[in-house]
Short mmCIF file of N, CA and C in Angstrom, two decimals:
data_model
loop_
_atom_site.label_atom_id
_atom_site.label_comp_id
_atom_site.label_asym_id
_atom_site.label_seq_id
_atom_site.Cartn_x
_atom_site.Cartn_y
_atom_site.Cartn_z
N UNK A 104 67.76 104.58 194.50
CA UNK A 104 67.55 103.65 193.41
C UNK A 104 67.93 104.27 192.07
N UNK A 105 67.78 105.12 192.01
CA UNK A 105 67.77 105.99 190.48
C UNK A 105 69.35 106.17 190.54
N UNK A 106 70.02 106.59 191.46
CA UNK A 106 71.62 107.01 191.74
C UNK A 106 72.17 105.62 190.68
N UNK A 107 71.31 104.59 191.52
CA UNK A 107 72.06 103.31 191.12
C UNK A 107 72.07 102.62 189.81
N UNK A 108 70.93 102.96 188.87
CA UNK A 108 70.11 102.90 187.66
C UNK A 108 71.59 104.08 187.08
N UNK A 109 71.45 104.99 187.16
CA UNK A 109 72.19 106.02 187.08
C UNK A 109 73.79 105.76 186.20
N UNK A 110 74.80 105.02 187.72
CA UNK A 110 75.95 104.99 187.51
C UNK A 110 75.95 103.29 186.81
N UNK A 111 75.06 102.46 186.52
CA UNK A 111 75.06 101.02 185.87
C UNK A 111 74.96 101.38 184.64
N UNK A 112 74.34 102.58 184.06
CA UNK A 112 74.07 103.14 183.02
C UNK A 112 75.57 103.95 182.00
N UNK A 113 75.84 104.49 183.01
CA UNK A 113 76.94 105.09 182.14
C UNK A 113 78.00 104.28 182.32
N UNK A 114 78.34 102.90 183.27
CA UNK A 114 79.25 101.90 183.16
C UNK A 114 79.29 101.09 181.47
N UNK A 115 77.26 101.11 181.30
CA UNK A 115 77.53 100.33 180.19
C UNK A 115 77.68 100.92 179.02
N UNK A 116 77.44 102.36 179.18
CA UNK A 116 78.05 103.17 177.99
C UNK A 116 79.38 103.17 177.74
N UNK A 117 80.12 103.52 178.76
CA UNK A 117 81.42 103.55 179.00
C UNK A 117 81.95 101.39 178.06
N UNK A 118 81.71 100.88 179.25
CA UNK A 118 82.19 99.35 178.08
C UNK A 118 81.34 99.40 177.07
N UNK A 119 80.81 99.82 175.97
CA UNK A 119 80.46 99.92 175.01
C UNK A 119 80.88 100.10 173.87
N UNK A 120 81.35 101.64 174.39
CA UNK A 120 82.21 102.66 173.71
C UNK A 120 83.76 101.50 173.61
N UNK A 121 84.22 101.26 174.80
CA UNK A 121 85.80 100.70 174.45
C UNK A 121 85.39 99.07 173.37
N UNK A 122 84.68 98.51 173.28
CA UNK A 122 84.56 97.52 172.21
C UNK A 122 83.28 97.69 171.80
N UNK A 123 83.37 97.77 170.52
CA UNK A 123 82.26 98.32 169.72
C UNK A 123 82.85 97.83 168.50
N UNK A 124 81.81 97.19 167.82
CA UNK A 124 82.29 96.32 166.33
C UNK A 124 81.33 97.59 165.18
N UNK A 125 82.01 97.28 164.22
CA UNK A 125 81.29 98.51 163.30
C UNK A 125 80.04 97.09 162.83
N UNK A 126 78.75 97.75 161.89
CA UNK A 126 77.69 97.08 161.30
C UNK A 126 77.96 97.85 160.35
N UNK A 127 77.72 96.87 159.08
CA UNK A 127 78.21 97.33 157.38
C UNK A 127 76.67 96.98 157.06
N UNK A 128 75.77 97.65 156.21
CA UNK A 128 74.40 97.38 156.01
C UNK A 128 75.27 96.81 154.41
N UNK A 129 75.37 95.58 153.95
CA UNK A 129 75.80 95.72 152.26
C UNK A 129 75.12 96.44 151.50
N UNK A 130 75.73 96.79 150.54
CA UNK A 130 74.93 97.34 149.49
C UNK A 130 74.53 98.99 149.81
N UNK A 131 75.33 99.64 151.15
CA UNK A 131 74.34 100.81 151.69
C UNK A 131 72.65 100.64 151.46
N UNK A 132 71.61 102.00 150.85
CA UNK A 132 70.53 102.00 150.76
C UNK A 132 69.64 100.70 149.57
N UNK A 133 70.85 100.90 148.95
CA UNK A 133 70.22 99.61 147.83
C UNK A 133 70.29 97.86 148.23
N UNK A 134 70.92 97.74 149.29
CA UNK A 134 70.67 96.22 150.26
C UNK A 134 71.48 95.73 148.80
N UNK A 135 71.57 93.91 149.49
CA UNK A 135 71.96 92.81 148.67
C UNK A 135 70.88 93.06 147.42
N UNK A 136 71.03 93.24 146.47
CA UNK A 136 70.12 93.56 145.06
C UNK A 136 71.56 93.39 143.86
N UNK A 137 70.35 93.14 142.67
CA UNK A 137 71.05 93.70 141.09
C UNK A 137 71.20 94.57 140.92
N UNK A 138 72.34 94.87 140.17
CA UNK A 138 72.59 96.04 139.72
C UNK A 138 73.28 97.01 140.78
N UNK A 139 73.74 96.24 141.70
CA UNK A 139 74.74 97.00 142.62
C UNK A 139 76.42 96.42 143.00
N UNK A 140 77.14 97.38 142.35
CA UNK A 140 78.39 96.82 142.02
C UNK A 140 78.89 96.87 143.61
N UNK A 141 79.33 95.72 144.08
CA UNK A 141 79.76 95.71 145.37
C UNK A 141 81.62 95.35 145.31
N UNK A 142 81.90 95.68 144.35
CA UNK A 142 83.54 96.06 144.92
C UNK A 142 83.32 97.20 145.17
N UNK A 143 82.71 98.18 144.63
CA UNK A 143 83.04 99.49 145.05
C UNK A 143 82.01 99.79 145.85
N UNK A 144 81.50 99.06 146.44
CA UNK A 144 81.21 98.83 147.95
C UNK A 144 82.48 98.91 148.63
N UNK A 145 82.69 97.80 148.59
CA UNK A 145 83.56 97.10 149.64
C UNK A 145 84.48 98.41 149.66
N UNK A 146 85.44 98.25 148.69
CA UNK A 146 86.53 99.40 148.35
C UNK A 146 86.24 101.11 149.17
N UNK A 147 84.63 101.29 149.51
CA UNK A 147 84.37 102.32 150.23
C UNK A 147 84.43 102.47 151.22
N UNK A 148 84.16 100.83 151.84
CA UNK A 148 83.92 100.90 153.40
C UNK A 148 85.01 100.57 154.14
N UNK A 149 85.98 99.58 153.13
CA UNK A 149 87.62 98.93 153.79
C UNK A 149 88.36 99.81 154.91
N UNK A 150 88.67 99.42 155.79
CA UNK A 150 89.29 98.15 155.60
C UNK A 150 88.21 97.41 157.10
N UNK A 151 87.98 96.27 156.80
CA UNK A 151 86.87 95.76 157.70
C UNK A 151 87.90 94.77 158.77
N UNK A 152 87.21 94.78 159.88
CA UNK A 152 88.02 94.23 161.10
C UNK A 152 87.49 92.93 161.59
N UNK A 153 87.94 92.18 162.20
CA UNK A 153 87.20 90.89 163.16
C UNK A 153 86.27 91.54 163.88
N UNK A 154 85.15 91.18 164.07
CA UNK A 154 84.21 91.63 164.65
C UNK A 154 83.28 92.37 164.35
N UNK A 155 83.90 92.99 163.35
CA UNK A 155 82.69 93.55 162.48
C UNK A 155 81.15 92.82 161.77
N UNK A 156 80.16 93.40 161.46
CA UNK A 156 79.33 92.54 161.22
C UNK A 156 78.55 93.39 159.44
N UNK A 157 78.59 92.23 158.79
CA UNK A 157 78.00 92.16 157.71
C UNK A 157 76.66 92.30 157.47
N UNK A 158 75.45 92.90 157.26
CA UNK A 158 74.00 92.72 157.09
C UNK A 158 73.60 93.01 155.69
N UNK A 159 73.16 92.08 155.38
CA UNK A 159 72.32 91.93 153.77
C UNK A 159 70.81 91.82 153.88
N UNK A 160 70.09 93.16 153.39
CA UNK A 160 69.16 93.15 153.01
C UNK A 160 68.67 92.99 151.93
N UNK A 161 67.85 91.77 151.56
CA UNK A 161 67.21 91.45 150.44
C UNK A 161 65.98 91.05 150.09
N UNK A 162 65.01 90.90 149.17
CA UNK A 162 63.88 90.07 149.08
C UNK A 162 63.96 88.89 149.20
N UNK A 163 62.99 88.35 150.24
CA UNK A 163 62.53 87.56 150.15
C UNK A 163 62.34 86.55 149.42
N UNK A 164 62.78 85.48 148.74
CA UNK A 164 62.51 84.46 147.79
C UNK A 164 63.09 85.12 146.09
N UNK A 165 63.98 86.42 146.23
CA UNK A 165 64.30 86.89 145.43
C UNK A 165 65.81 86.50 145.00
N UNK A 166 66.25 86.84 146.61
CA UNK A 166 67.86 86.21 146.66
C UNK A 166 67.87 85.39 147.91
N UNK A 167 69.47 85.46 147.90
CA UNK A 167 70.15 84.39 148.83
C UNK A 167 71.28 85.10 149.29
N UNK A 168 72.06 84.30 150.20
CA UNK A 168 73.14 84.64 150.65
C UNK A 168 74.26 83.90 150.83
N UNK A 169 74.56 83.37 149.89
CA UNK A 169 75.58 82.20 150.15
C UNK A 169 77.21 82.36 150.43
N UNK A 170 77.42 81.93 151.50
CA UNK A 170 78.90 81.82 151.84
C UNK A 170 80.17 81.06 151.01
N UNK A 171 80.91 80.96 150.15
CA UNK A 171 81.56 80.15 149.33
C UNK A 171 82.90 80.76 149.53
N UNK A 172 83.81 79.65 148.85
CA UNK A 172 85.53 80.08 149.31
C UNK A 172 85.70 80.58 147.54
N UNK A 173 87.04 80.98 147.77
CA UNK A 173 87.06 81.65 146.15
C UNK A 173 87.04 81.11 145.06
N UNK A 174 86.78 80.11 144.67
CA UNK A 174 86.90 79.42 143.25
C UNK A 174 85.42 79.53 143.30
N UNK A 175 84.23 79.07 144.24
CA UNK A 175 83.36 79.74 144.08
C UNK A 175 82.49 80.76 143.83
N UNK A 176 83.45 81.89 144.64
CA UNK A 176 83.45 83.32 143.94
C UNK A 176 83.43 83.45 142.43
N UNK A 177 84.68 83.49 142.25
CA UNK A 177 84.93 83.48 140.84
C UNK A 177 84.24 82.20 140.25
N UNK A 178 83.70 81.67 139.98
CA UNK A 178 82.61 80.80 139.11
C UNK A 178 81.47 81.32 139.19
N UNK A 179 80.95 81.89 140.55
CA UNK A 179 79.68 81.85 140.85
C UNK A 179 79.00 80.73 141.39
N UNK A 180 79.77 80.07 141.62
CA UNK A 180 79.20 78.39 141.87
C UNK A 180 78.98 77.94 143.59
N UNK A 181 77.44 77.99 144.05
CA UNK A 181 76.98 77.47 144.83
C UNK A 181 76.95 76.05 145.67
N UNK A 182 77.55 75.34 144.61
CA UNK A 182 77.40 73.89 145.02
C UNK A 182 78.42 73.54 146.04
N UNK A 183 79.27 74.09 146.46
CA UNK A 183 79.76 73.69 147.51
C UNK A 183 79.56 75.14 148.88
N UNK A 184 78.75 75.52 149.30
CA UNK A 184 78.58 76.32 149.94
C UNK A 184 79.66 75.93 151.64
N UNK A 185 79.72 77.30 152.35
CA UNK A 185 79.78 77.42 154.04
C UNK A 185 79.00 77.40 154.48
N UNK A 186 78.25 78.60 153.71
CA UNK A 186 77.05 78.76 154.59
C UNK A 186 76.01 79.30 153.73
N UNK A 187 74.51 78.96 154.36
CA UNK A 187 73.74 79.16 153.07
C UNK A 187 72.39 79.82 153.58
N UNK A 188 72.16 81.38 153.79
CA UNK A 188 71.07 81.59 154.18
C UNK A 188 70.11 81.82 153.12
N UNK A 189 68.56 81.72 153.51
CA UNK A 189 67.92 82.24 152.67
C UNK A 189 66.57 82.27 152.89
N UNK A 190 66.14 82.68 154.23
CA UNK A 190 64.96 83.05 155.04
C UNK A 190 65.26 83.97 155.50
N UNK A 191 63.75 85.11 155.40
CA UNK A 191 63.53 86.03 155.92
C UNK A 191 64.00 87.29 155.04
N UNK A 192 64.30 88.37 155.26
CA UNK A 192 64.64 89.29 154.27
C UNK A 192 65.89 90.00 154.82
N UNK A 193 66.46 88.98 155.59
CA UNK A 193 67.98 90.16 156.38
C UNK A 193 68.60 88.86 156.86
N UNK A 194 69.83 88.86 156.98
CA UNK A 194 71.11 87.87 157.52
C UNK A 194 72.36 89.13 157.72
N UNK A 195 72.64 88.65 158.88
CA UNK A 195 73.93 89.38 159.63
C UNK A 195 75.14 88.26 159.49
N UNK A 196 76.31 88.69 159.31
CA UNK A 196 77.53 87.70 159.40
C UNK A 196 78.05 88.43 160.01
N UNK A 197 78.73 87.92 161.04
CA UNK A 197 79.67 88.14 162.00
C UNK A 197 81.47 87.86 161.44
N UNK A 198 81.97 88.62 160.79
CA UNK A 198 83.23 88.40 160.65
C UNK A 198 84.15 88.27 161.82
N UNK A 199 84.31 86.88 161.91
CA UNK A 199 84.95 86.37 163.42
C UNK A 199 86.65 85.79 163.01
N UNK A 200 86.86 86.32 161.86
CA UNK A 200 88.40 85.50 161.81
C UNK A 200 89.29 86.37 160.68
N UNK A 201 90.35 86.56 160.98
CA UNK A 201 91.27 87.36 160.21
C UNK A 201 91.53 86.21 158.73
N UNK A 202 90.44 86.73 157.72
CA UNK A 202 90.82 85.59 156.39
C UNK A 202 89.91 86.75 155.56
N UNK A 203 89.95 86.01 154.32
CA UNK A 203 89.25 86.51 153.21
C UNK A 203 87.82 85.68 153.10
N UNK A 204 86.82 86.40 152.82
CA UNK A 204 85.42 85.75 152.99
C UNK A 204 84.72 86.75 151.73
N UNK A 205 83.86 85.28 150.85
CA UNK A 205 83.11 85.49 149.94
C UNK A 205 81.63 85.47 150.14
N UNK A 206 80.93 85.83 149.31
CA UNK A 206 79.45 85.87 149.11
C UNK A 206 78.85 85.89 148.22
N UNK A 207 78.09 85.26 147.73
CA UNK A 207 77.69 85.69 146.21
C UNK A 207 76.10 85.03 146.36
N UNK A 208 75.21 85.09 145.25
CA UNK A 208 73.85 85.11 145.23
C UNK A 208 73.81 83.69 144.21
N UNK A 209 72.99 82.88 144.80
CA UNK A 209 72.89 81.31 143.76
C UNK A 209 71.55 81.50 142.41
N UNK A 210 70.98 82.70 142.95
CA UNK A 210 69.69 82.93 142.17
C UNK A 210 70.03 83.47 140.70
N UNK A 211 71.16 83.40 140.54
CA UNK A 211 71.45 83.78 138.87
C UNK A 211 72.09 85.23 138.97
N UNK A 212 71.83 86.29 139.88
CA UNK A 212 72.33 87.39 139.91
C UNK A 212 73.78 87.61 140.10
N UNK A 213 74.28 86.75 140.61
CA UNK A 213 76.25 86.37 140.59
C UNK A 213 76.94 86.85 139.42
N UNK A 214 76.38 86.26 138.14
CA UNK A 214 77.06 86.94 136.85
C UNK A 214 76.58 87.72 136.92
N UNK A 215 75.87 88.67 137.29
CA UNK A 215 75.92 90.27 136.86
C UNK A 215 76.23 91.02 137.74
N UNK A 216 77.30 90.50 138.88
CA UNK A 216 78.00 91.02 139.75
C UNK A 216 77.53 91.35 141.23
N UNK A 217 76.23 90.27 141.65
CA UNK A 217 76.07 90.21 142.90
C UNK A 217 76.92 88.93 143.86
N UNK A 218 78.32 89.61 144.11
CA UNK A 218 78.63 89.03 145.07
C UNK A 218 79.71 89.86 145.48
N UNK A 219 80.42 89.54 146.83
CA UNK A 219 81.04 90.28 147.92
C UNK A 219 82.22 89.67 148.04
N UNK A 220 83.53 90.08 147.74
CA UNK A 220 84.85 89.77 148.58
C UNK A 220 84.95 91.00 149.59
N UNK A 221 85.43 90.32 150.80
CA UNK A 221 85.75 91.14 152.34
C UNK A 221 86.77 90.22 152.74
N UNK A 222 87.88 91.19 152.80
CA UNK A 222 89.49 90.86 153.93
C UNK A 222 89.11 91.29 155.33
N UNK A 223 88.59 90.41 156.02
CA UNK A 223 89.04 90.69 157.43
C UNK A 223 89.95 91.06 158.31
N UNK A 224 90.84 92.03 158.52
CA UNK A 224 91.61 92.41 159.33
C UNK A 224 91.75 92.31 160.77
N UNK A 225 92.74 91.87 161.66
CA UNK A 225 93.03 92.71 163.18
C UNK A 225 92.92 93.88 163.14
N UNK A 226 92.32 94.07 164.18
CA UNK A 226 92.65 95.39 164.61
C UNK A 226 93.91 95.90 164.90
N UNK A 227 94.21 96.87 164.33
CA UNK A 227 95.42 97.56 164.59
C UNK A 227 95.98 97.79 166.49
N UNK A 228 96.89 97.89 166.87
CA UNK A 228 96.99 97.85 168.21
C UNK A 228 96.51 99.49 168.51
N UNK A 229 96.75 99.93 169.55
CA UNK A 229 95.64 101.28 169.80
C UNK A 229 97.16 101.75 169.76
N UNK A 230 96.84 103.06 169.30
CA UNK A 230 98.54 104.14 169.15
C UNK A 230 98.69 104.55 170.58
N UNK A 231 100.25 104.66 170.78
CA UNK A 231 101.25 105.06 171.48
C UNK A 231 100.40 106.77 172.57
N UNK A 232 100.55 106.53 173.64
CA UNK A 232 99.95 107.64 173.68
C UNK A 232 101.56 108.84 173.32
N UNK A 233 100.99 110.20 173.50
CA UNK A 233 102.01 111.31 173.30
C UNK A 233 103.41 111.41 174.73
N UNK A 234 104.18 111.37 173.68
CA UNK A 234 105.37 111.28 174.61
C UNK A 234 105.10 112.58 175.48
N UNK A 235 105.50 112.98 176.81
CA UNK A 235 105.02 114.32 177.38
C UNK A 235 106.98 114.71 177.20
N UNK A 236 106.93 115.80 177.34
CA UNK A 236 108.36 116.72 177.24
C UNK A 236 108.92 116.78 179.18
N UNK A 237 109.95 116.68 179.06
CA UNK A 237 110.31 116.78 180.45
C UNK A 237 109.88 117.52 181.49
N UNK A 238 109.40 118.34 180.97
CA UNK A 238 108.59 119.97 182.03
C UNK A 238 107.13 119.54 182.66
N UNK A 239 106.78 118.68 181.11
CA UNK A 239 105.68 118.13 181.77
C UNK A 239 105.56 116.81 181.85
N UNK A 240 106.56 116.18 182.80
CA UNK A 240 106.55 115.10 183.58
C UNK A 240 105.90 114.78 184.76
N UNK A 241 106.22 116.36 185.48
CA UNK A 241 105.14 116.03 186.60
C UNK A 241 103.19 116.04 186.66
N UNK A 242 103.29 116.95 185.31
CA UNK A 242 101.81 116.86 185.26
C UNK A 242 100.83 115.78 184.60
N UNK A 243 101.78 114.63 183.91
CA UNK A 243 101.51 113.49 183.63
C UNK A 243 101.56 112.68 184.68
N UNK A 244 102.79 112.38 185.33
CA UNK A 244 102.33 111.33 186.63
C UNK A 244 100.98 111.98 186.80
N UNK A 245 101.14 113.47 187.98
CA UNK A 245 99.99 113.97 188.37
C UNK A 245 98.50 113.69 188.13
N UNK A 246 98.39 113.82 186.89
CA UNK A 246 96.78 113.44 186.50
C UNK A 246 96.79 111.77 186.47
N UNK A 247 97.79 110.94 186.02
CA UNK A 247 97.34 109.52 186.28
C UNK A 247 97.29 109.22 187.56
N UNK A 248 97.69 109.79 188.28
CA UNK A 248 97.61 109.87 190.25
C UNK A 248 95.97 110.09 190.32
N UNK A 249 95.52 110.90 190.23
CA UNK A 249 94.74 111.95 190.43
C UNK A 249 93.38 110.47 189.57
N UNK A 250 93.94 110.36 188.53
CA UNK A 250 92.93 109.45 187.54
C UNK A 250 92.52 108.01 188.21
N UNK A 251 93.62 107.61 188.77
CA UNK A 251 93.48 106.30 189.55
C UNK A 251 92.42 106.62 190.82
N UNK A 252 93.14 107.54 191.20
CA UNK A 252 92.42 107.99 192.57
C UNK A 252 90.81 107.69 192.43
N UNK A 253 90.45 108.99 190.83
CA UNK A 253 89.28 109.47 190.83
C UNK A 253 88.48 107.76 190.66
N UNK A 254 89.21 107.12 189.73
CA UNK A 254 88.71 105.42 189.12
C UNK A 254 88.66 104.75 190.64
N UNK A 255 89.44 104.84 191.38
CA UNK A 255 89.14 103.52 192.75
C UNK A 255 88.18 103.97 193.41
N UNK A 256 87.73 105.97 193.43
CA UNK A 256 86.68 105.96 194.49
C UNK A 256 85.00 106.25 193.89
N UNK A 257 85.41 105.73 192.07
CA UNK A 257 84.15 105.64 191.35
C UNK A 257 83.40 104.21 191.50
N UNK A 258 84.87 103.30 192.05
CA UNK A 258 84.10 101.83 192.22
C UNK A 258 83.77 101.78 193.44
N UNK A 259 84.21 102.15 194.73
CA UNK A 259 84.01 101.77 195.74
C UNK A 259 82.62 102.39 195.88
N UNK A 260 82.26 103.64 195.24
CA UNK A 260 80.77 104.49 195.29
C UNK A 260 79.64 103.62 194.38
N UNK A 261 80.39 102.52 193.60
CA UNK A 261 79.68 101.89 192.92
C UNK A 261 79.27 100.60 193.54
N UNK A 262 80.01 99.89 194.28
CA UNK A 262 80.07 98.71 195.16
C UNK A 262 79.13 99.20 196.59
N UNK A 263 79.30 100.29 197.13
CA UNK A 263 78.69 101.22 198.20
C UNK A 263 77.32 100.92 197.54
N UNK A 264 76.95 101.68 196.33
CA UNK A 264 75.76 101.61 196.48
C UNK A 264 74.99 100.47 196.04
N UNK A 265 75.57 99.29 195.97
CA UNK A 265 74.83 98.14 195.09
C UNK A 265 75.11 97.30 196.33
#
């Protein structure tokens, strides 16, 4: 039983590790608040990807979190919101689409520079692995031989024991 606990365990480490979205806390230690210049936020943490996730910590009945497209941004203007949280003291956004996405605070703190532009990016494709040199041609097949091998008789020990 434990064998089996065991190898389900490091399967889900293993898919973990290969997709894994980063979490941006805004604001680092100072959360969604006044008096925290969040371009140079943003500008620290860039470049942000699909899938990544946004978290704003704030007070309670202090702020907000409002989603707006850019003329909103730049006004500060709430009245046509996306999206509009403002319960509880934390909201996560899920950046799910390669665009530009705003944020800003309806509670008056907007003009003094509480709000967020974020470019969502693709992910870059994963780099090329290293070309091997002719000498070591055979020791490249070799280990992907050897790698397949080791991968078909990690599942069948995994299927075996479940």
């Amino acid at each position: 039983m434990a064998r089996r606990e065991l190898i389900v365990l490091i399967f889900l480490i293993y898919a973990v590790a290969l997709v894994s979205a980063n979490k941006f806390t805004v604001g680092d230690e100072h959360g969604w608040n006044p008096n925290v210049n969040y371009t140079i936020w943003a500008e620290k943490h860039k470049p942000f990807y699909v899938g990544d996730w946004l978290v704003f910590y704030y007070q309670s009945g202090q702020a907000d979190v409002i989603q707006v497209d850019e003329v909103g941004y730049n006004k500060c203007d709430a009245s046509n919101p996306i999206s509009n949280y403002s319960k509880g003291r934390s909201y996560a956004f899920e950046l799910n689409h390669t665009k530009n996405y705003y944020f800003i605070c309806s509670y008056g703190y907007c003009y003094g520079g509480m709000k967020l532009a974020i470019k969502a990016q693709a992910l870059p494709p994963p780099s090329p692995p290293p070309k091997a040199h002719k000498s070591d041609a055979f020791s490249v097949v070799g280990s992907r031989f050897v790698g397949s091998i080791a991968g078909f008789f990690g599942l069948v020990t995994a299927f075996w024991l479940f």
